[in-house]
């Protein structure tokens, strides 16, 4: 890991957090109550705004992605799922772990504009910076956020240089280290931890992105206690990667210059956050007569240290590694408290939903317990597949080999509107009638769908489930999010005009297979890709390589 400017990490944390407002919102008295919170989570969408073809691996099929129901992904489907789950939830937040750019032709054609506009449309409560947002340069990313971004963009562990200068991207004002959202009395602090390992490759015309990555554990440690009086739940929204998410809680070994680590090594021995020098061993230096600790280093002045984990975090919602953690991991922080780590996968294949049961301290609790906020007493995770039968709960249950009544009891709906609200209930009923083509004109269908937000959905699958697969996929297609479709249409037109995506430009003399093996081996698809990179006009390199997920 790149040595970070650790003294700046702490100073910046204190300064920025002191300036951030807290969303007061509605504040009912939840003392002594147990409430539910649904955390809806996406990550690493990688510009899969349009459905795409895919040969699902066994891991995807095991998670419910239907091999018989392509194509997969797509923002209109994902948006409809998000709106449906919001309608089902008592309380919910929507978050993204970054890398929503790069990976589809629409990004090449429109430079990330539709991605930022879609995230804004969906009303995300927090989005952490991913490394691929910088793929077309830091100024392009900043421009898209400044013009189209209307969501909290988070990165606590980046120190932005050249602040206030005309040449700076302006992320010191466009982003924040954390945000607080109030969900009907549940105050959730969302701390953003952006990618560090990928910062080496983030360049723009030979210049750095003008950001210094900060050591994550000390950065997080600086924030844990600061927002505590104003939050009931502290969530880390991470693009660090799974191992780094775990290290945030358990601690890890790293190499740092002694002069950078000195202030942390000199913390009191009773301080659980004190760094420990592992190599060179202090005992060896003392035995060799080296009295000055500053001289007990490797030849380059570095030492190997253990950086302790952080206490006070309730859960980590992560990304970057493109994995689904089902079930989520639960690890203990240095104080013994359980911390949940959840990852929702990548490429718009899934919407993750982490259902939390939160126990609030009662009025008789002592000040320390009240300061700790709500306690997570139970949790449950579900990954909703985004395929052509995304809307069909009954078909999904049949695929899983369970009885529908049993499955439906697990996804009982909680309508967002009162059953006594005649207008909204009428539209809800008319909406389902429109989907089943029972007696409404096309104008009435459009009026019904557009007049009321789809957060008023309640699912009543036995009213409309057909017997054939084609009808099921067509029904799900009609339920896709219309605002998203309208948003993307100009970009789809531009894409069609820019790239001939359906043109066949070559034929392979034999099957080209993609090798995914834990033991390695040659990859014919990888060889073809890298050879194309190598001989490309004006590149003509002697050597080329790519990572597996880069194809």
mmCIF file of C-alpha atoms in Angstrom, residues 505-512:
data_model
loop_
_atom_site.group_PDB
_atom_site.id
_atom_site.type_symbol
_atom_site.label_atom_id
_atom_site.label_comp_id
_atom_site.label_asym_id
_atom_site.label_seq_id
_atom_site.Cartn_x
_atom_site.Cartn_y
_atom_site.Cartn_z
ATOM 1 C CA UNK A 505 -16.481 -7.859 -38.061
ATOM 2 C CA UNK A 506 -14.828 -11.279 -37.919
ATOM 3 C CA UNK A 507 -15.468 -15.004 -37.676
ATOM 4 C CA UNK A 508 -13.524 -17.348 -35.412
ATOM 5 C CA UNK A 509 -12.350 -20.618 -36.967
ATOM 6 C CA UNK A 510 -13.114 -22.412 -33.690
ATOM 7 C CA UNK A 511 -14.820 -21.813 -30.361
ATOM 8 C CA UNK A 512 -13.101 -19.220 -28.191
#
